[in-house]
Each structure stands twice: as structure tokens, then as C-alpha cells.
XYZ file of C-alpha atoms in Angstrom:
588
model
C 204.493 -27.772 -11.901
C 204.819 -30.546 -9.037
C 204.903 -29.256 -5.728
C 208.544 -29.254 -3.925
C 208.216 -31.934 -0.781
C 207.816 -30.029 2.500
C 210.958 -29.082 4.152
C 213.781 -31.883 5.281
C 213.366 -32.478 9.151
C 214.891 -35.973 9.686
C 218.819 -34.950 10.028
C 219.934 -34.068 13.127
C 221.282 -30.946 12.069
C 219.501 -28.156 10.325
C 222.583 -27.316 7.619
C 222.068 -30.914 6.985
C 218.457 -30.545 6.134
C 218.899 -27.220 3.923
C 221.593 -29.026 2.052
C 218.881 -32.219 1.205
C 216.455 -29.317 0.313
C 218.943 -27.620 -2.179
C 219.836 -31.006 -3.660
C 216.395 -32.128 -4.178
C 214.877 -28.855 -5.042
C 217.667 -29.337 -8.093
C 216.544 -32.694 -8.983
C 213.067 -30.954 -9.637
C 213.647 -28.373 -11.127
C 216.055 -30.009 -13.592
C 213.066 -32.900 -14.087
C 210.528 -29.987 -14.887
C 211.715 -29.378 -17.918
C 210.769 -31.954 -19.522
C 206.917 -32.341 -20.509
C 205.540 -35.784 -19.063
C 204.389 -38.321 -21.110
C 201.472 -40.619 -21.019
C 202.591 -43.807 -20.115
C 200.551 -46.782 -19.661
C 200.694 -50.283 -17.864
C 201.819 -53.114 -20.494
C 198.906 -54.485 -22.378
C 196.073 -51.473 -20.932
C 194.472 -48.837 -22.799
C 193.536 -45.630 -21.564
C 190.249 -46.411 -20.526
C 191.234 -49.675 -19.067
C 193.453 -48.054 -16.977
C 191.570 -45.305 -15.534
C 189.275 -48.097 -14.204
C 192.384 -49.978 -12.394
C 193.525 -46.377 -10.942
C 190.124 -46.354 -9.348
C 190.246 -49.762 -8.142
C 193.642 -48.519 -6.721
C 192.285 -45.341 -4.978
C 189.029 -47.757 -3.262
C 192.054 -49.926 -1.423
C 194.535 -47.002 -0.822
C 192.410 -44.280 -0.843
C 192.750 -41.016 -3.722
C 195.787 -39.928 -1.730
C 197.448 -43.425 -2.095
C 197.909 -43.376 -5.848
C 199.988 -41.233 -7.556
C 199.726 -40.772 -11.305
C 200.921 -38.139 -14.215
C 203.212 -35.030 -13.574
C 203.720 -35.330 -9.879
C 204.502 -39.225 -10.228
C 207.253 -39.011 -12.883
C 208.683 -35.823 -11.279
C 209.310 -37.778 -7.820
C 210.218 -40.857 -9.233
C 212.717 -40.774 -11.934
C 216.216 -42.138 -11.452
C 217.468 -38.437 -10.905
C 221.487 -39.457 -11.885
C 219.951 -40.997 -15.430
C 221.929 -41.646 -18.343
C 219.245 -40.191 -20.464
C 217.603 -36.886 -20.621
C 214.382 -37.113 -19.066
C 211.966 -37.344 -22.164
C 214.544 -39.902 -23.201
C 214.138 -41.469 -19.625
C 210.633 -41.419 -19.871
C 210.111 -43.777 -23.533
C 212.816 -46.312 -22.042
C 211.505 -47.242 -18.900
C 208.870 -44.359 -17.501
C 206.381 -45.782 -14.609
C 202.681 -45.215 -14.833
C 201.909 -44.862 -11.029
C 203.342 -44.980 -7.812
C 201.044 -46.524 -5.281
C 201.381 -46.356 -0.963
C 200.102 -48.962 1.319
C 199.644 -48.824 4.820
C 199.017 -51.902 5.759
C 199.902 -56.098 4.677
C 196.356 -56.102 3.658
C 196.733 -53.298 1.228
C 199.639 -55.250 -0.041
C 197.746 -58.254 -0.638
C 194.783 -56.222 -2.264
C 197.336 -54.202 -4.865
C 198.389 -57.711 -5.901
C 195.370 -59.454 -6.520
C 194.493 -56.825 -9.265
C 197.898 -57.006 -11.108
C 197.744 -60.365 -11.051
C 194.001 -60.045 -12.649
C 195.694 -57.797 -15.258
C 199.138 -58.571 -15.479
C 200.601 -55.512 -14.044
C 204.624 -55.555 -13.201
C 204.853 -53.953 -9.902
C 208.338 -52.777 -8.762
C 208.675 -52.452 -5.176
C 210.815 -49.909 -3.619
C 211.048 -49.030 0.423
C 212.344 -45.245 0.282
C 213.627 -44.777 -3.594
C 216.765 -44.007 -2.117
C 219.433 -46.200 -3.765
C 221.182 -43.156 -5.584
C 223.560 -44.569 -8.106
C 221.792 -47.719 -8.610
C 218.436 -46.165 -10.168
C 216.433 -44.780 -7.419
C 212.982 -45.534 -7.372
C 212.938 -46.501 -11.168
C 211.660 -49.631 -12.883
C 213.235 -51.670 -15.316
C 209.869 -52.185 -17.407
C 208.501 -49.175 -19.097
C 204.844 -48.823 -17.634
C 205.383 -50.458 -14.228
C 203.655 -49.249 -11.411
C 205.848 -48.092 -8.338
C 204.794 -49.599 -5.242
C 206.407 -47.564 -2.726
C 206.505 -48.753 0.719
C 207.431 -45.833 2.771
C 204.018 -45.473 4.643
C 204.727 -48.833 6.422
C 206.871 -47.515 8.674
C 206.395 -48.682 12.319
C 209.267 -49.370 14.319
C 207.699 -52.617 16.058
C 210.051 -53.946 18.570
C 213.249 -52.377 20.178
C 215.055 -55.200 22.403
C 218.133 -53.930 23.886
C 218.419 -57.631 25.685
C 218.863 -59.543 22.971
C 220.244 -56.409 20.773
C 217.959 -56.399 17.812
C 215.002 -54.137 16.010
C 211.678 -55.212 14.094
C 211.289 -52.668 11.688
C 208.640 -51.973 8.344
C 209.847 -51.644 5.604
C 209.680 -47.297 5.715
C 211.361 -46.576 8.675
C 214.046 -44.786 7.407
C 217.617 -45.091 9.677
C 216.783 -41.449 11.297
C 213.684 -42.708 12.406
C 215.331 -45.984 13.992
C 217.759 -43.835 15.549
C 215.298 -41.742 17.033
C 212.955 -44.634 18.269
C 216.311 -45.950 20.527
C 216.961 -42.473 21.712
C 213.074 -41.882 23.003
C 212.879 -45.556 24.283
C 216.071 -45.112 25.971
C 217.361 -48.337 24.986
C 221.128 -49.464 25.441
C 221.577 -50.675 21.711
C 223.490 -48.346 18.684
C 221.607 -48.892 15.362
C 223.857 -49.410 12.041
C 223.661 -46.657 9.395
C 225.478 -46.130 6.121
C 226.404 -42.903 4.531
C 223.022 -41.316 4.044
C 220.682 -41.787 6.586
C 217.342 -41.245 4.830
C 217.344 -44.652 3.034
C 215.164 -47.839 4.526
C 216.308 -50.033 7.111
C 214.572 -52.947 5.459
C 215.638 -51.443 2.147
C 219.763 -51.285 2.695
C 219.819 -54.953 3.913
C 218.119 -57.067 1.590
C 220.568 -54.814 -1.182
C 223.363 -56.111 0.906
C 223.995 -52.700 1.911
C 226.194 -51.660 5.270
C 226.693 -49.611 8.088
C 229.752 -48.847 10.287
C 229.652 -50.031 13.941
C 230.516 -53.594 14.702
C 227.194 -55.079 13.479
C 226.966 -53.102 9.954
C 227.043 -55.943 7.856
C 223.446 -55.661 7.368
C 222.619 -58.710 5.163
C 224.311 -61.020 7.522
C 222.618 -59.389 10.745
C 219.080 -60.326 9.385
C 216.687 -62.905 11.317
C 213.260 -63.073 10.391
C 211.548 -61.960 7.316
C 207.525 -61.535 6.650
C 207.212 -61.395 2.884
C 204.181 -61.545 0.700
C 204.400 -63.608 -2.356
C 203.281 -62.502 -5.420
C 199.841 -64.648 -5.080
C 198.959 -62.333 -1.607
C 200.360 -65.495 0.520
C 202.212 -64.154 3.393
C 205.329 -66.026 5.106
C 207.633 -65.761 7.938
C 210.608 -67.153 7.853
C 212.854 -69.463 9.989
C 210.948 -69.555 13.522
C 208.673 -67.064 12.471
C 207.159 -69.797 11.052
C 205.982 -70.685 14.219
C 202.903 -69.214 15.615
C 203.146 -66.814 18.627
C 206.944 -67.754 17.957
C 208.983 -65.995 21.046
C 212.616 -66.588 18.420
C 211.713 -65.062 15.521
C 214.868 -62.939 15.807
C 217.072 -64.821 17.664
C 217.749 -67.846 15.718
C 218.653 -67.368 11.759
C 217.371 -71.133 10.738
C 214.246 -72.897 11.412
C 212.998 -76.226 10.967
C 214.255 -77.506 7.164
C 215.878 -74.796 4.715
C 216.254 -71.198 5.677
C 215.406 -68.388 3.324
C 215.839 -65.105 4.493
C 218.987 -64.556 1.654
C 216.419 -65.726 -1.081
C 214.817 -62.643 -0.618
C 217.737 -60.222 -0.698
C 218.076 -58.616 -4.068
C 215.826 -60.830 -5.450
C 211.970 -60.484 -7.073
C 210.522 -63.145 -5.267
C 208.530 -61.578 -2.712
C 207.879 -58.101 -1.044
C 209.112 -58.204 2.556
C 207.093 -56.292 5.058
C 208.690 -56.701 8.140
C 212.343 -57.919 8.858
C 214.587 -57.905 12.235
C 218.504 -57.201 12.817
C 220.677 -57.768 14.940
C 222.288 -54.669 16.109
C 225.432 -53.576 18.703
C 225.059 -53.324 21.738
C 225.842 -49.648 23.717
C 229.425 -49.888 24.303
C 231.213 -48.932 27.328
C 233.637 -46.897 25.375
C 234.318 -45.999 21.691
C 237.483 -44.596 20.056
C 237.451 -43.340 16.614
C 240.514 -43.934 14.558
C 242.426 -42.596 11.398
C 245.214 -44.074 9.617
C 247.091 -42.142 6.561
C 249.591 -43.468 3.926
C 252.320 -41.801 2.029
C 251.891 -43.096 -1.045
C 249.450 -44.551 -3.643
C 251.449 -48.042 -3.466
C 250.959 -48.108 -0.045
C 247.621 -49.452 -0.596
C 248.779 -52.862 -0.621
C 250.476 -53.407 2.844
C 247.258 -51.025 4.365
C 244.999 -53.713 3.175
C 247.149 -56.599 4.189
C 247.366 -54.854 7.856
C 244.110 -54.453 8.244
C 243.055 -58.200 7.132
C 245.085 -59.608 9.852
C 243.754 -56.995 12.597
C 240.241 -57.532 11.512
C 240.792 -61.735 11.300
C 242.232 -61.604 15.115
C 239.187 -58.988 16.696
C 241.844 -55.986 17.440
C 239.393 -53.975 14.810
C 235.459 -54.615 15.871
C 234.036 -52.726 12.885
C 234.947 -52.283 8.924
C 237.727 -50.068 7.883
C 236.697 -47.678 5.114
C 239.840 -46.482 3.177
C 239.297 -43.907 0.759
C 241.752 -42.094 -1.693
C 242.854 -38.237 -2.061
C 239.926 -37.323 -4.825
C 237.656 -39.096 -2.025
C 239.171 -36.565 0.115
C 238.351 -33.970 -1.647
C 234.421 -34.107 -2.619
C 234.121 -33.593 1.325
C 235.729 -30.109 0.790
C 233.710 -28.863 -1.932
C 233.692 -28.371 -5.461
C 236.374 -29.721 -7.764
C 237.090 -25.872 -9.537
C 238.262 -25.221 -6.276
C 241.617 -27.867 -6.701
C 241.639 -28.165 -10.358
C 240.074 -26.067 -13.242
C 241.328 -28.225 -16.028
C 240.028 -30.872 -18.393
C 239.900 -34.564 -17.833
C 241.211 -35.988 -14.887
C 243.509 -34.661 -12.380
C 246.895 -35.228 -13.032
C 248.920 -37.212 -10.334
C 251.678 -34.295 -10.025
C 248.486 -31.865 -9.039
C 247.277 -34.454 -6.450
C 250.665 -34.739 -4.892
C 250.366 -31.020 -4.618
C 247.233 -31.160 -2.644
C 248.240 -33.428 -0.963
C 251.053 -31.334 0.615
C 248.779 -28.833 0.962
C 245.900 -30.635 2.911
C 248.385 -32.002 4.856
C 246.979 -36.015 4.159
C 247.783 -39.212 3.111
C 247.580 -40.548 -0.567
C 244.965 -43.253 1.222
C 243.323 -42.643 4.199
C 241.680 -45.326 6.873
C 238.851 -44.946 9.450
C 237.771 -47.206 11.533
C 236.626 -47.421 15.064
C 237.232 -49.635 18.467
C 234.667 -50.221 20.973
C 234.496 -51.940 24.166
C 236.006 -50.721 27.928
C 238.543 -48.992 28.496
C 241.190 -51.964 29.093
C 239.979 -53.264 25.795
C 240.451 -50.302 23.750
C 243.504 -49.501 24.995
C 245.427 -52.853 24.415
C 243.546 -53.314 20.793
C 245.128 -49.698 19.825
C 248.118 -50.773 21.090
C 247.738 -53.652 18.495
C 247.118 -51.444 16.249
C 250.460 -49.267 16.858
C 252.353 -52.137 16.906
C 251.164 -53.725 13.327
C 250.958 -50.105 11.380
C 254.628 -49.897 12.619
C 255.239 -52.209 9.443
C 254.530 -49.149 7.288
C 256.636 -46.336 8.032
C 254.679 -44.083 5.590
C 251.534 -45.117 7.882
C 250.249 -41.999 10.536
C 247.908 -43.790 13.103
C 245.967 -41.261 15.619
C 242.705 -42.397 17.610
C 240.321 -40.130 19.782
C 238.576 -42.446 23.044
C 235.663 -41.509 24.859
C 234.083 -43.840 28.303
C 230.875 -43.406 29.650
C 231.403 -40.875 32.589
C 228.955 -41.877 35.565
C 227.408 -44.584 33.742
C 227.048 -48.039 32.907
C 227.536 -47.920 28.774
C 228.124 -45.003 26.491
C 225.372 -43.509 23.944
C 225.772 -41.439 20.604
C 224.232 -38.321 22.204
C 227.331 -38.585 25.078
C 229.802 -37.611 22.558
C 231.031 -34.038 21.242
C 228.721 -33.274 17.877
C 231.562 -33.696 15.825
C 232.382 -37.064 17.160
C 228.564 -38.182 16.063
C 229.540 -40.221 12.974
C 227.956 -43.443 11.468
C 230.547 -45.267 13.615
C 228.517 -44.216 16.378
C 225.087 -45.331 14.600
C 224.241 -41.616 13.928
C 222.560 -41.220 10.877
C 223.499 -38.254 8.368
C 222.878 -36.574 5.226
C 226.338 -34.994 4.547
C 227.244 -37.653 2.149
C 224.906 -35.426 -0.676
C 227.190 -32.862 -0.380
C 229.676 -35.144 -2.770
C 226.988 -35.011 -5.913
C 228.362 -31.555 -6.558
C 231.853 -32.719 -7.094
C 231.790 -31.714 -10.268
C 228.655 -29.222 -11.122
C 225.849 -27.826 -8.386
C 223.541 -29.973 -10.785
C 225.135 -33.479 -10.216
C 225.189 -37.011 -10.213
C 227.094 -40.467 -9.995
C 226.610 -44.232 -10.725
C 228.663 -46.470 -8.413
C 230.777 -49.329 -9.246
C 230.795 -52.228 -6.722
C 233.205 -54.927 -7.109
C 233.871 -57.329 -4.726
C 237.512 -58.631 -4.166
C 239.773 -60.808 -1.927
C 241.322 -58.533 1.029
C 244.942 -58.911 -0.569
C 246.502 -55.967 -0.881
C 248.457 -56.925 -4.432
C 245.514 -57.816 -5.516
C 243.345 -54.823 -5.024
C 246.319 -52.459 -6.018
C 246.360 -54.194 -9.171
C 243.071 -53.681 -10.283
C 242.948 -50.354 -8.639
C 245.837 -49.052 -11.279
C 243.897 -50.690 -14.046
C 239.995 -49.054 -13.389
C 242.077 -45.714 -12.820
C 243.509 -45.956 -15.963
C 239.894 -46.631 -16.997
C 238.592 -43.678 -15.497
C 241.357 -41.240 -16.542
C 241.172 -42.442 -20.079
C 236.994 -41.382 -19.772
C 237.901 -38.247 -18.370
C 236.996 -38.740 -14.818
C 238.995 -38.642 -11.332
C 239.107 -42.253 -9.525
C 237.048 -42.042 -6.457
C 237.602 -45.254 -4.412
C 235.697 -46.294 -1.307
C 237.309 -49.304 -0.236
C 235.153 -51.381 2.568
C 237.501 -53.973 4.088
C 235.928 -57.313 6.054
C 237.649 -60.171 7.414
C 237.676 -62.135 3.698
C 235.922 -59.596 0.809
C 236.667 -56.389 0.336
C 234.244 -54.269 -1.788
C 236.153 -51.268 -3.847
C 233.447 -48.796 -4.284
C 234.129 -46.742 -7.504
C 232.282 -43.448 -7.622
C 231.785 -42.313 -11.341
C 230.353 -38.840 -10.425
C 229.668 -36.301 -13.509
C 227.522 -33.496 -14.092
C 224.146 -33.892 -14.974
C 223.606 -30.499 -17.393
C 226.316 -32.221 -19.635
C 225.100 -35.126 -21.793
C 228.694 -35.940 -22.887
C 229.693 -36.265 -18.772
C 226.390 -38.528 -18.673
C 227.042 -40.803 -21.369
C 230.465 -40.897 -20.642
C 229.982 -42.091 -16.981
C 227.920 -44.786 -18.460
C 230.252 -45.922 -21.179
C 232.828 -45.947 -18.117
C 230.609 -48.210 -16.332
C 229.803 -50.871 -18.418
C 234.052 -51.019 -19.285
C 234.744 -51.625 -15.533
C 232.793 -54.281 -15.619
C 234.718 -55.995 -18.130
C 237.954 -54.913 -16.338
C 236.721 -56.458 -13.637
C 235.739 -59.864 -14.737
C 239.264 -60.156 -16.725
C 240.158 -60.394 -12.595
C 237.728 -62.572 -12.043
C 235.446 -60.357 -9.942
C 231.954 -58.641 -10.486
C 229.434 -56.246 -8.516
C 227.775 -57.237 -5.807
C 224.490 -55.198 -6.898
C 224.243 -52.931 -10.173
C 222.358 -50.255 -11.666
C 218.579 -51.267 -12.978
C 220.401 -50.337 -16.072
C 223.089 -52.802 -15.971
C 221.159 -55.678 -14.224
C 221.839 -57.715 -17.528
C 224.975 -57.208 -18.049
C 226.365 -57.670 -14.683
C 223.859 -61.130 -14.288
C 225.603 -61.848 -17.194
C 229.559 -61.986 -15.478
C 227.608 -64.930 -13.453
C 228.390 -67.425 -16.133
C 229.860 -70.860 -14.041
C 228.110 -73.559 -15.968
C 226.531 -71.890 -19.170
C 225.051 -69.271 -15.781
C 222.840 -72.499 -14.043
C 222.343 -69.871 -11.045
C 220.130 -67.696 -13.344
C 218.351 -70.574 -14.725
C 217.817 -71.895 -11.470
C 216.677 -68.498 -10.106
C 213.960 -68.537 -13.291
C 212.779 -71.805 -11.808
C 211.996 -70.409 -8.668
C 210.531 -66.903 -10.076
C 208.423 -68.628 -12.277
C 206.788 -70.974 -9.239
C 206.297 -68.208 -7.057
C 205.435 -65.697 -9.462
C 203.828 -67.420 -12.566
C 202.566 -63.901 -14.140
C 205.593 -62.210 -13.142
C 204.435 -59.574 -12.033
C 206.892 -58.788 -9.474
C 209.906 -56.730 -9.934
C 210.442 -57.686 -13.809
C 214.369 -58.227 -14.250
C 215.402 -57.127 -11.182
C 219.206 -58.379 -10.464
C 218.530 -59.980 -14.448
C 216.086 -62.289 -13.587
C 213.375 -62.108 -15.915
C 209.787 -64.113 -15.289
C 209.008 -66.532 -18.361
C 207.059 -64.335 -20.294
C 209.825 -61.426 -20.480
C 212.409 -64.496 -21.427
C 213.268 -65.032 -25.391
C 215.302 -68.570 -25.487
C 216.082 -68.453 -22.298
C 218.197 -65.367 -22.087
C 217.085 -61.627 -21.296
C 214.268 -59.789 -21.505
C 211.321 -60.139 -23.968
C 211.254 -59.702 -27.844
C 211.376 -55.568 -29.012
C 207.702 -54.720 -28.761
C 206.997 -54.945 -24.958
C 207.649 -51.360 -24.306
C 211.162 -51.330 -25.496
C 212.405 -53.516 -22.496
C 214.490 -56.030 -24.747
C 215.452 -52.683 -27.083
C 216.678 -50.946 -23.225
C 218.858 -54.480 -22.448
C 220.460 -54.625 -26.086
C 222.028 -51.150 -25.777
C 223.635 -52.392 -22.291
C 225.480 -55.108 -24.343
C 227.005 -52.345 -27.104
């Protein structure tokens, strides 16, 4: 039996931590009970292998490597389609390795270069929904980065972090708080994710700089041939602004490595917000599910004009409700739930069809007049219920997360959490979800029209629509949450099914995800199609000079090194551990 991991410590709260434990402690025990399987590197035999696990364990040391039961227990994709002996013949790993150091990096590539080894790189594992710390290629070996995890450089001057790529957000958090420094870090919903990790995915946080791919500036990467690179004026020795000016001298490349296989970044810098003066925390609630529309359209022209400083997050009433506990507790019945029973609890909670948060910051003058914009433009929709909550630094220049009432300690503030887990039990203790992330105009007709149609979608599967709706200036990202129950195959493969028909719903709009499941790499790469898809054969081009025994990554985001390609499309021919096999089913 693997051993559980030792205790959660990093929330802030000790319910917090119990509730990780439970969930994880699930994940394992589920996994258990399924026998591993030997699985081997492509193109090694058993013996052949043992002696690259030893060359392994004389860079990284025997606690480094991690092979057989333990390995495949802690790093499986625990929301997979598949059951887990299923899991294992389709894409099972054959290690998971740890470096410490750039070095160690360089030293793990060198050999799978030698032998040809597809290495997937992964900073914390933690992308729930999107595959966790799995591989695409059956055999690859995990390098997890999660040791490198110094927190370098703090600058509350400039308003910016240096970070490895396993510092986790609780751990940035925590470095500002002992340092003392006037800056609030950016976290998303689940805190114990990588830094480095969320924004080269193009994830996001919630205070004013939580767009984290755009707040990058500086990258170290190592390509796959051990050759190490900063970017922009990194590029500079003893360089003094490395993370205060995005370009260089010629191109700039820091995006080249976001969701891409072209490298393994080991250090990267953000921009951050700095401490506030004041902070108000804001909810807005709608009437009625057509209401969406003028929400969205509201919110546009407050976010174009600076009256909002950070992202609204509007969320529907089955959002509502995972944050309240179990579905049996609203609804007992099969399939989705009807719209007469949400109107019901909706009355009963007391709440809006839709519901907004989103957060001001600045001093006091400036918070006040920009919720007075705000009163004044949500008076447009008389079904709209604005209230806002404002907090100043008393007796002090600026105003820091730890100043606030506990309850007030939300990502807006930079405060990392773990509640979010709480929503994977939606609908079974044992649960899961895969998340659909389209990316559309902020028009409000517009996203209530596809909004009707992937409900429709969902109800017709069986499933509520959970919608997560992140609003910017000029994209708005509609976060679909398929969650199902992961002791059910028939929830499982229908959450899957549902997937891969979004994404068709979506393109007849003429949108597509902004990052997929390692599942459905292929088949959303393959929505990219402007000019027979010359931005994937371009992005071949480029893998296949930097990476010439593609090693790294193997079809992450669809891009597939040359010899994984068949005519130019997709993975290699059936007979490479099943890969091509694993991409045809995406396309049924």
C-alpha cells in the first residue's frame, strides 16, 4: 500500500487542511484498488531500464526517483475518464523524478536525450481538471519540479517576485508576510498549485495584477539540449532589469514558453500589486438568468474606464450551491436540476440567478467615488443588488491581508486557500470534474447565447451547468465545470462525452479553450485551423529545432515532435504505446 503524504500544513486554516487530507486520502484509497502495472520507458527493456533508474538515483540521489506502486499512486490524473488499470495501459508513467537544482535538470536531460526518453515536466501536479500530473505518452517519466522551490527575490519597490518553479502560492504568501514587504501576491482558487506553474498555463488570480501570463518578465528555461537561457534583459549578464522590462534587445520570448514543450523554465518573475491603502470587497446579484447579458455589458464598460481594478468573477445559482455542500441536500433527483427547483432555491437562499464579485482598491477617496460609479451604472438593471464592505489601513501607511477580519481574507486580498476542494463533492464524497474553458468577447448577447446552448448541452448529458465566468477588459473566459462522481463509470464517461461536444458547440461560435485536458490536447489544437492550422505547423518547426529527439513534453497543447508525427498530423502510428490509439478515441 503507498503511504498517505504527511498531514496538510500549508492553508492558513486547520479545517482547510483536514478537508485537503480527506480529499486526498480519497484519491488514494480509490487508486489502491487497482494493482499497478509495469510500465516501461518507450523503446527500454527491463534491464535497460533498471540501469537508467540508477543513473537517475547517482544525480538525484535514491530518494529523488520514484518508481512502481508509490509513483502511479501519487501521480495519476485522479478525475480520469478511465478506471485506473484502464488509466494505466493508455498513458501510465514509469517514474517520477525531483531535482533540486538547474544542474540536476541539465543532468536528467542529457540521459533522455542518450536514450530517447519523453520527459513531462510538471511544477506541483496540481492542474485538477486538466490531467494533473499525467503524461500524454504512456511510459514517460514525470519530472516533477516541486523541490525547486526558493522564493529568490521579494521587491516591494518595483512590486514583483522571483520565484522556482515549486513554490507553491502559500509559500509566496508566507515569504511577503515574514519579509514584511508592502506587496499582495495573486492567487487563484486553490492555493497549493505553483506560482511558476499557473502562469505559463495562462492561469489567474484575483487582485488587480492576477492576470498572471501577462504579469511575467523574465524567464530562465533549459532547453531540451541542457542549454540554459534568460530571457529579455536577463540576457544580460549581472542584468539589474531582468524584471522590469518585458522585451530585450531583438524578439521577446517569454509567451513561447507558456503552454508550450519547448523548454523547462526554472525561474520566472511577476509583477505583482502593490499593498493598497484600502480594499473594499463587492457583490452584485441579478434577478434573472437573462440578466446575464446587461451584467456583462456593465461590467465591460466599468472595467474599460478603471472604476473596477481587478476581474469580476460571476458565477451562476448551481455555482452557488457546491459552496454549500452536497447536491442531495437541494435535489435528490435524476439528471439535471430543473429550472422551476432552482427558482425555488433561489427564494430560499435568498440570491441572485447570477452573482458578481469583485473588489476595489486604492484610498479611501478613490474607493468611494469608483463605488459610486458603480451604483450609478448597476442602476441600469433594476433586478441588479450591489453591496460592498471597505476596510483602510488604521495607523498606517498601506493595508495588508492579515489587517482584515478572517472572513474578509479572500483571494482578492492575495490570500491563498484550499476551500475550493470542497466543490469535488458536489455530487458524491468520491468526486471529480474536467473544466471547460472557452474564451469569448465580453458582450453580454453573446455570452448569453452560448451560455443557453452548452446548458442545453449539459442538461441533455445529465449534468447541472456550473459557470465561472472571468470578465477582463476585452475576453471573457466562461469556465464550465463538468463535475461527476468518480465511483460511477457512466457519470465519468458521460462528463467526457460532454466535453468533447462543447467543444464543437463552441467552435460553431467561433470560440475554443484557452488550455485543455492532456486528453483533449488534439482535439482542441485541432479548432486552431486558420490556414489548413499553419500555427501548429509552425510550432513543429520550432519543437523540432529546439528539441530534435523530442523528448520534451510529447504533445503537450497538440504539438507533437517529428517522430510522434504521421503526415503531418497527430501523434505517431498505433504501436508506440497506444499514443496515436489514445488521440483517435478523442476524435469519436
Amino acid at each position: 500500500m503507498a503511504a498517505l503524504p504527511p498531514p496538510h500544513t500549508l492553508a492558513l486554516h486547520e479545517r482547510e487542511n483536514a478537508m485537503a487530507d480527506q480529499v486526498v486520502t480519497t484519491w488514494i484509497k480509490t487508486a489502491e484498488r487497482t494493482p499497478t502495472l509495469a510500465i516501461l520507458p518507450p523503446g527500454l527493456d527491463a534491464a535497460s531500464w533498471t540501469e537508467r533508474v540508477a543513473e537517475f538515483q547517482s544525480i538525484l540521489g535514491a530518494d529523488g526517483v520514484l518508481t512502481n506502486h508509490e509513483h502511479r499512486v501519487r501521480y495519476g490524473d485522479p478525475y480520469a475518464e478511465h478506471q485506473d488499470g484502464q488509466e494505466q495501459e493508455k498513458r501510465g508513467s514509469a517514474a517520477t523524478l525531483f531535482p533540486v537544482t538547474v544542474e540536476h535538470v541539465q543532468a536528467v536531460l542529457k540521459i533522455c536525450n542518450a536514450h530517447s526518453l519523453p520527459v513531462w515536466t510538471i511544477s506541483q501536479g496540481k492542474n485538477l481538471g486538466y490531467g494533473g500530473p499525467a503524461a500524454r505518452v504512456k511510459g514517460s517519466i514525470i519530472l516533477d519540479l516541486k523541490r525547486m522551490n526558493k522564493v529568490l527575490e521579494v521587491n516591494d519597490r518595483y512590486s514583483y517576485y522571483t520565484v522556482e518553479p515549486g513554490v507553491t502560492f502559500f509559500d509566496i504568501y508566507k515569504a511577503i508576510k515574514e519579509q514584511k514587504k508592502n506587496i499582495w501576491c495573486s492567487v487563484p482558487a486553490l492555493g497549493w498549485g505553483s506560482v511558476v506553474g499557473n502562469a505559463l498555463d495562462r492561469g489567474w488570480g484575483y487582485t488587480p495584477a492576477g492576470d498572471h501570463s501577462n504579469q511575467i518578465c523574465g524567464i530562465e528555461v533549459v532547453l531540451a539540449d541542457g542549454t540554459l537561457v534568460r530571457t529579455g534583459m536577463g540576457a544580460l549578464d549581472n542584468s539589474v532589469c531582468w524584471p522590469l522590462f518585458r522585451g530585450g534587445y531583438g524578439p521577446t520570448y517569454e509567451s513561447m514558453f507558456c503552454q508550450s514543450n519547448f523548454g523547462i523554465v526554472t525561474k520566472l518573475s511577476l509583477w505583482a500589486s502593490p499593498s493598497p491603502e484600502g480594499y473594499m470587497m463587492c457583490r452584485v446579484d441579478v434577478e434573472n438568468e437573462e440578466d446575464l447579458a446587461p451584467l456583462i455589458d456593465i461590467f465591460r464598460d466599468l472595467l474599460l474606464r478603471d472604476a473596477i481594478q481587478n476581474h469580476p468573477l460571476i458565477g451562476n445559482l448551481p455555482r452557488e450551491l457546491v459552496k454549500k455542500g452536497p447536491r442531495s441536500q437541494f435535489y435528490s433527483g435524476k439528471g439535471a436540476i430543473p429550472d422551476a427547483r432552482l427558482k425555488e432555491i433561489q427564494k430560499e437562499l435568498g440570491i441572485g440567478f447570477w452573482a458578481a464579485r469583485f473588489s476595489l482598491y486604492g484610498p479611501k477617496e478613490i474607493v468611494v467615488v469608483n463605488y459610486r460609479r458603480c451604483q450609478e451604472a448597476f442602476k441600469k438593471l433594476p433586478t441588479a443588488t450591489l453591496t460592498g464592505r471597505d476596510f483602510y489601513a488604521e495607523g498606517k501607511e498601506f493595508l495588508h491581508p492579515e489587517d482584515l477580519p478572517i472572513e474578509y481574507r479572500t483571494v482578492e486580498t492575495g490570500t491563498p486557500s484550499l476551500l475550493a476542494l470542497k466543490a469535488v463533492q458536489y455530487r458524491g464524497e468520491d468526486g471529480g470534474h474536467i473544466s471547460f474553458s472557452p474564451i469569448l468577447p465580453p458582450d453580454g448577447q453573446a455570452a448569453l447565447k452560448f451560455y443557453y446552448d452548452a446548458k442545453a448541452s449539459c442538461i441533455a448529458a445529465g449534468f447541472d451547468y456550473f459557470g465561472g465566468l472571468h470578465l477582463y477588459p476585452r475576453h471573457l473566459a466562461m469556465i464550465t465545470m463538468v463535475y461527476f462522481d468518480r465511483q460511477s463509470d457512466e457519470e465519468r464517461k458521460a462528463a467526457n462525452k460532454l466535453f468533447v461536444e462543447l467543444v464543437h458547440v463552441a467552435k460553431k461560435h467561433g470560440y475554443s479553450e484557452y488550455r485543455a485536458h492532456v486528453d483533449y490536447m488534439d482535439l482542441v489544437a485541432d479548432q486552431f485551423d486558420f490556414n489548413g492550422q499553419s500555427l501548429m505547423r509552425m510550432n513543429e518547426r520550432i519543437k523540432d529545432a529546439l528539441d530534435p529527439n523530442g523528448i520534451l513534453s510529447p504533445g503537450k497543447q497538440g504539438i507533437w515532435p517529428a517522430g510522434y508525427r504521421k503526415e503531418g498530423k497527430g501523434p505517431a502510428a498505433a504501436g508506440v504505446n497506444g499514443v496515436a490509439a489514445a488521440a483517435a478515441d478523442l476524435k469519436v
